[in-house]
Amino acid sequence: MTRGSPKGPIVVVNPNSNEDVTQGMREALAGFALPGGPAIECVTLTEGPFGVETQEDSDSVVMPLARMAKERTDASGFVIACYSDPGLEVCRSVASCPVFGIQESAVLTAMSRADLFGSIALSPKSILRHRPYMRRMGVLGRLANIRPLNMSVAQSHAPESFPRIVEVGEALKADGAGAILLGCAGMAGHRVALEAALGVPVIDPVQAATGMALAQALVAG
Amino acid sequence: MTRGSPKGPIVVVNPNSNEDVTQGMREALAGFALPGGPAIECVTLTEGPFGVETQEDSDSVVMPLARMAKERTDASGFVIACYSDPGLEVCRSVASCPVFGIQESAVLTAMSRADLFGSIALSPKSILRHRPYMRRMGVLGRLANIRPLNMSVAQSHAPESFPRIVEVGEALKADGAGAILLGCAGMAGHRVALEAALGVPVIDPVQAATGMALAQALVAG
Amino acid sequence: MTRGSPKGPIVVVNPNSNEDVTQGMREALAGFALPGGPAIECVTLTEGPFGVETQEDSDSVVMPLARMAKERTDASGFVIACYSDPGLEVCRSVASCPVFGIQESAVLTAMSRADLFGSIALSPKSILRHRPYMRRMGVLGRLANIRPLNMSVAQSHAPESFPRIVEVGEALKADGAGAILLGCAGMAGHRVALEAALGVPVIDPVQAATGMALAQALVAG
Amino acid sequence: MTRGSPKGPIVVVNPNSNEDVTQGMREALAGFALPGGPAIECVTLTEGPFGVETQEDSDSVVMPLARMAKERTDASGFVIACYSDPGLEVCRSVASCPVFGIQESAVLTAMSRADLFGSIALSPKSILRHRPYMRRMGVLGRLANIRPLNMSVAQSHAPESFPRIVEVGEALKADGAGAILLGCAGMAGHRVALEAALGVPVIDPVQAATGMALAQALVAG
Amino acid sequence: MTRGSPKGPIVVVNPNSNEDVTQGMREALAGFALPGGPAIECVTLTEGPFGVETQEDSDSVVMPLARMAKERTDASGFVIACYSDPGLEVCRSVASCPVFGIQESAVLTAMSRADLFGSIALSPKSILRHRPYMRRMGVLGRLANIRPLNMSVAQSHAPESFPRIVEVGEALKADGAGAILLGCAGMAGHRVALEAALGVPVIDPVQAATGMALAQALVAG
Amino acid sequence: MTRGSPKGPIVVVNPNSNEDVTQGMREALAGFALPGGPAIECVTLTEGPFGVETQEDSDSVVMPLARMAKERTDASGFVIACYSDPGLEVCRSVASCPVFGIQESAVLTAMSRADLFGSIALSPKSILRHRPYMRRMGVLGRLANIRPLNMSVAQSHAPESFPRIVEVGEALKADGAGAILLGCAGMAGHRVALEAALGVPVIDPVQAATGMALAQALVAG
């Protein structure tokens, strides 16, 4: 197994070029940076589109991510912080450290907390992308449901959307979900309040992937 | 979601009463104890049998584990360190913090490293227990194979068993496995050398579960 | 294959200590005691809780059931008459005759009567236990749905609950179910009337398991 | 649910016109005829071919079986005693009692005895028919393997074939099978000796279906 | 692989004896007859019932279809144009050219156009036949849903049924379907308008099977 | 459903820049160009690498393929002629006609010819890419096996490799495969001889996809 430097940073790449989103990740991940452990370095993919919304947007960042994954030989972990996990395979084939996708990590983390999990998507269109991805993972038997907010990324981020997010979360609980995934980085700011409102674990995918990267880095360390 | 103290220790319980095994876990988990993070506390279940080998042994520790999980309200995570994950459901139903089984955690960790994983079991008898458990998890589609060493726990621990363990690991790779699980705590000491010999990630289940517990505790922190 | 005495009784154990429930089983199973066939012996697990409702209740009867299964070397079949099938694996590992769980037997019996089956559960909480069990069995592809009564055991037993049970049964038929499982011993008294009301087979799990035990005993006889 | 007379006979139909085979069934089922229970009536489908070997043979008996199932309104159970379960759906749609196929019943019975089952087939060609049937049942996740004898029906019946049958049974055990199905009526005479030789349950499909029919008839009685 | 004449006709058999239905097929398939390619020959199974509605109807055409499949050694493809695909296995075992069922072909064609497909059935009863067939195909993971029109064949054919068909199609889209199957030949006349109304591919199974037969014939040619 | 011109050509893109490969496709597809049907236009992706061997090679052609798919509004079908189906999703999201991947089409075509199919891969590494793709398609239950030649593209193309290809094909038949996929364009020249040698259908993926595209175009025409 190839391995980067066990003491090297965990590199968390925001594949869109919106630096505000990267800054939000830095804040959400602050708790993972412990003395003696690897640094958590959040970086922006400057070649990326301002937002990743379509399949074209998503595929457009694959080769730039592969180049970055190949270059960062100092990293102890590499996190692709976009929910469609663009470039996960190619980054794994060229990186010298473990590579984590945030959707994959969120699903696996949810599976350690509940028998069935549910996912909150932005739109029916994104559901059509997420379901085959989970089928490829071979975990559809653990999926309670994916339900759409019918919102844009920006709307999902706004505080006034919280009641709608709770409503979708409750519907997923009625579908049998014992843990809930936030299916877009835009919702990360609602995690703590949503977990309190729903009474079941709510998973922020960027945190999930970074946590898995940290755990792996400490094994290697 | 119930939660123990985010700053409380991660309690790793060895369900057999062999204190040597607990000491081995302490050593394997040393790297997870970071300044500012939760302590890693390895404890022995004194009511447990000296070794957990049969279904009766495994079921005999369930109620004692449940009592311990209920009592440790100070914990930020609770790890059941026996590969058959005895008492996982009941501990989850009574604990005030997330509870992790080591087989479940090892499988989920392997799924973040490779498409197919393989598992090294002690005997054909243990395979008959592991397969339905993985079917219950809904992940058999990701299993390359489970292959037996045809050894006792003690034999699997011995340094002279390393060539046989490599041989079984190579057979699992030929089955398509891109990551290997050590299906018994006895093999933990071989992890680093086996990973070097096989060239693919080798997962120690106790490390996997403790890593997942740490990642979750830091989210809550 | 180990085998008890082919002429020995089929031992049906009620794992809760409520003797009224055991008496109800005796009545429901009267038709299985034929001249020349094995006796049907319904016994109460005196160490059991008065009712099995939580995961703790269920796990608490496992070791006492294992002791009883080991002792009854005279039996030609052993039935664990609690819907969560507590101790099924360990009883199988120590008994000298075939051992049957009532949920497992009910599911298999339903699969001989219809393509899809449905199950009437007491509560959403019990569904969360039944679904992974059916996934472990590998039969979720045949499950139409599990729907809750939102009742206690005692309520499900009461005659005035019949209309609600029919309502849930009809909903399961609309989900595609061609056979219906009674997901709690409390509902057994409604079986005949419910089958008449719904027009599809309604399976009493205790009868299903005893029937399978009888069929196996006659093969061995 | 339609129901024939609960006291009526269980009608076991041999779809081939070889009366010797029917007589063999009578002997294998003698133990199921108990005073106070339904009679076990084995009948020959005179329109059937002398042996059912090809898909054409199998399909040729479907309409004659349906006519017989419709006529026997006195039956409390109807068993189609050919391993490919010809006409199971149509017989169910026209009969007034429960209808059982012997392959389906054998698989369900095996699932009550072991986690994985194996099946001994006559030839690779028959495997190609059995596997999609088990996929249709939704139970392939419980199948260890199907292995061919590479024999004709007559050869599989002969006493001198026993060593080869044991050999295939041992290979299925090595595949993980904890119960073995005899995938052709020709092998029924080897059941008892094979079970003794292998040490795991060996299922005769005609006995399995008749046992399930008896159990259902006693519920209705 | 046995092969008929590559230049021979594709024989499309209407298994019911209603010549009007056969004529409708001729019209729907006109576009597949190209100069230089095989002829498309639509024939009526004169032994068939006037309509295929029940399981008995469906099974009654199996042996006549097998005879026809065996006789047409001149064909380059053989299409069984009834949605329950009666006799598909036996025709494959006796024909000298590839044989196609229209449900199977429609499902496979839909899988080339969308991740999830939906199917419009005449009635809940037909759904009970279609679902196990798709399970046998091993493709239930791609099925969004099957929804009934609650109509007879004749009603589904009538122009005034179009709004109801659109309504069911929209419901299937809401279930996630990205392609829609017309689950009865009666609906074929609505295909073009329905595709325009729904904005997703709508598959006529007879066209799908004939298209697959043509593609295979051209490979062989 | 968006649609290109029904009379427009079927555009078959070779994503590598090796014009010899494109010429080979032209020859293999000659039989699909019929008077009155769409033209078959084979084009080379000049931006592509000379050969597509690694994940990086495969991902590098995604965006160029998307641009071409968007531009060719005249096409009635668009075929991506590389076995890893690079860019299938994004091309579908931007094209005005149906888009076909050759692996997907080959699998679906095989499923119309046999219950289980097998695939001949170049190397174990390519198997690791093909299996998750088939899992994503939800068809692993129909896969007999994937077996490697342990050859380069060029080697697989050479006439002297035929005996090895037959050997792997026979091994897949022993695994239960009733149809064989050629898992690399390099093997296309062996198709006819291999089909004759093995006696089961052998599928050339480029032909399979072009056949499906033609069938769809004729429906729309």
Short mmCIF file of C-alpha atoms in Angstrom, two decimals, chain E residues 1-3 31-32 34-38 92 97-100 104 108-109 111-115 136-139 142 191 195 198-203 207 211-212 214-216 218-220, chain F residues 1-3 31-32 34-38 92 97-100 104 108-109 111-115 136-139 142 191 195 198-203 207 211-212 214-216 218-220:
data_model
loop_
_atom_site.label_atom_id
_atom_site.label_comp_id
_atom_site.label_asym_id
_atom_site.label_seq_id
_atom_site.Cartn_x
_atom_site.Cartn_y
_atom_site.Cartn_z
CA MET E 1 -24.22 -21.04 -30.95
CA THR E 2 -26.97 -22.26 -33.23
CA ARG E 3 -28.02 -19.73 -35.81
CA GLY E 31 -39.77 1.05 -39.72
CA PHE E 32 -37.60 -1.98 -38.97
CA LEU E 34 -34.99 -1.99 -44.39
CA PRO E 35 -33.73 -2.90 -47.85
CA GLY E 36 -30.85 -5.30 -47.39
CA GLY E 37 -31.95 -6.29 -43.90
CA PRO E 38 -34.19 -9.14 -42.80
CA ARG E 92 -34.67 -20.90 -26.85
CA CYS E 97 -32.04 -18.62 -34.12
CA PRO E 98 -31.98 -16.13 -31.21
CA VAL E 99 -35.34 -15.82 -29.41
CA PHE E 100 -36.56 -12.62 -27.75
CA GLU E 104 -37.20 -8.90 -21.26
CA LEU E 108 -33.01 -4.21 -21.26
CA THR E 109 -33.76 -1.40 -23.67
CA MET E 111 -31.75 0.10 -18.96
CA SER E 112 -29.84 1.63 -21.89
CA ARG E 113 -31.81 4.87 -21.57
CA ALA E 114 -32.16 5.62 -17.84
CA ASP E 115 -30.97 4.49 -14.43
CA ARG E 136 -35.64 -13.63 -12.05
CA MET E 137 -33.92 -11.28 -14.51
CA GLY E 138 -31.95 -9.87 -11.57
CA VAL E 139 -32.84 -6.27 -12.40
CA ARG E 142 -33.26 -0.70 -11.56
CA ARG E 191 -46.34 5.51 -27.35
CA GLU E 195 -43.30 10.15 -24.92
CA LEU E 198 -43.82 12.82 -20.36
CA GLY E 199 -40.53 14.00 -21.85
CA VAL E 200 -38.79 10.69 -21.17
CA PRO E 201 -38.29 7.62 -23.38
CA VAL E 202 -41.40 5.43 -23.63
CA ILE E 203 -40.65 1.86 -24.71
CA GLN E 207 -40.51 -2.63 -30.95
CA GLY E 211 -35.01 -3.97 -32.58
CA MET E 212 -32.82 -6.31 -30.54
CA LEU E 214 -32.61 -6.97 -35.89
CA ALA E 215 -29.36 -5.86 -34.25
CA GLN E 216 -28.39 -9.48 -33.60
CA LEU E 218 -27.12 -7.88 -38.60
CA VAL E 219 -24.15 -9.07 -36.53
CA ALA E 220 -24.64 -12.57 -37.87
CA MET F 1 -37.12 13.06 -24.45
CA THR F 2 -34.65 14.96 -26.53
CA ARG F 3 -33.98 13.42 -29.91
CA GLY F 31 -23.29 -4.69 -41.78
CA PHE F 32 -25.29 -2.11 -39.80
CA LEU F 34 -28.55 -0.41 -44.58
CA PRO F 35 -30.21 1.57 -47.36
CA GLY F 36 -32.97 3.63 -45.80
CA GLY F 37 -31.42 3.43 -42.35
CA PRO F 38 -29.01 5.82 -40.67
CA ARG F 92 -26.23 11.85 -21.97
CA CYS F 97 -29.82 11.95 -29.17
CA PRO F 98 -29.57 8.67 -27.24
CA VAL F 99 -26.01 7.87 -26.09
CA PHE F 100 -24.67 4.34 -25.72
CA GLU F 104 -23.29 -1.26 -20.91
CA LEU F 108 -27.55 -5.79 -21.88
CA THR F 109 -27.18 -7.67 -25.15
CA MET F 111 -28.60 -10.63 -20.96
CA SER F 112 -30.90 -11.20 -23.95
CA ARG F 113 -28.97 -14.32 -24.96
CA ALA F 114 -28.16 -16.20 -21.73
CA ASP F 115 -28.88 -16.26 -18.03
CA ARG F 136 -23.56 0.20 -10.54
CA MET F 137 -25.64 -1.25 -13.39
CA GLY F 138 -27.24 -3.57 -10.83
CA VAL F 139 -26.54 -6.71 -12.89
CA ARG F 142 -26.14 -12.23 -13.95
CA ARG F 191 -15.32 -12.75 -32.45
CA GLU F 195 -18.13 -17.98 -31.27
CA LEU F 198 -17.08 -21.96 -27.93
CA GLY F 199 -20.56 -22.65 -29.28
CA VAL F 200 -22.13 -19.78 -27.35
CA PRO F 201 -22.83 -16.18 -28.37
CA VAL F 202 -19.75 -13.96 -28.29
CA ILE F 203 -20.54 -10.26 -28.05
CA GLN F 207 -21.38 -4.01 -32.44
CA GLY F 211 -27.01 -2.34 -32.83
CA MET F 212 -28.86 -0.82 -29.88
CA LEU F 214 -29.74 1.51 -34.68
CA ALA F 215 -32.77 -0.14 -33.06
CA GLN F 216 -33.57 3.07 -31.16
CA LEU F 218 -35.53 3.15 -36.22
CA VAL F 219 -38.18 3.55 -33.50
CA ALA F 220 -37.77 7.28 -33.67
#
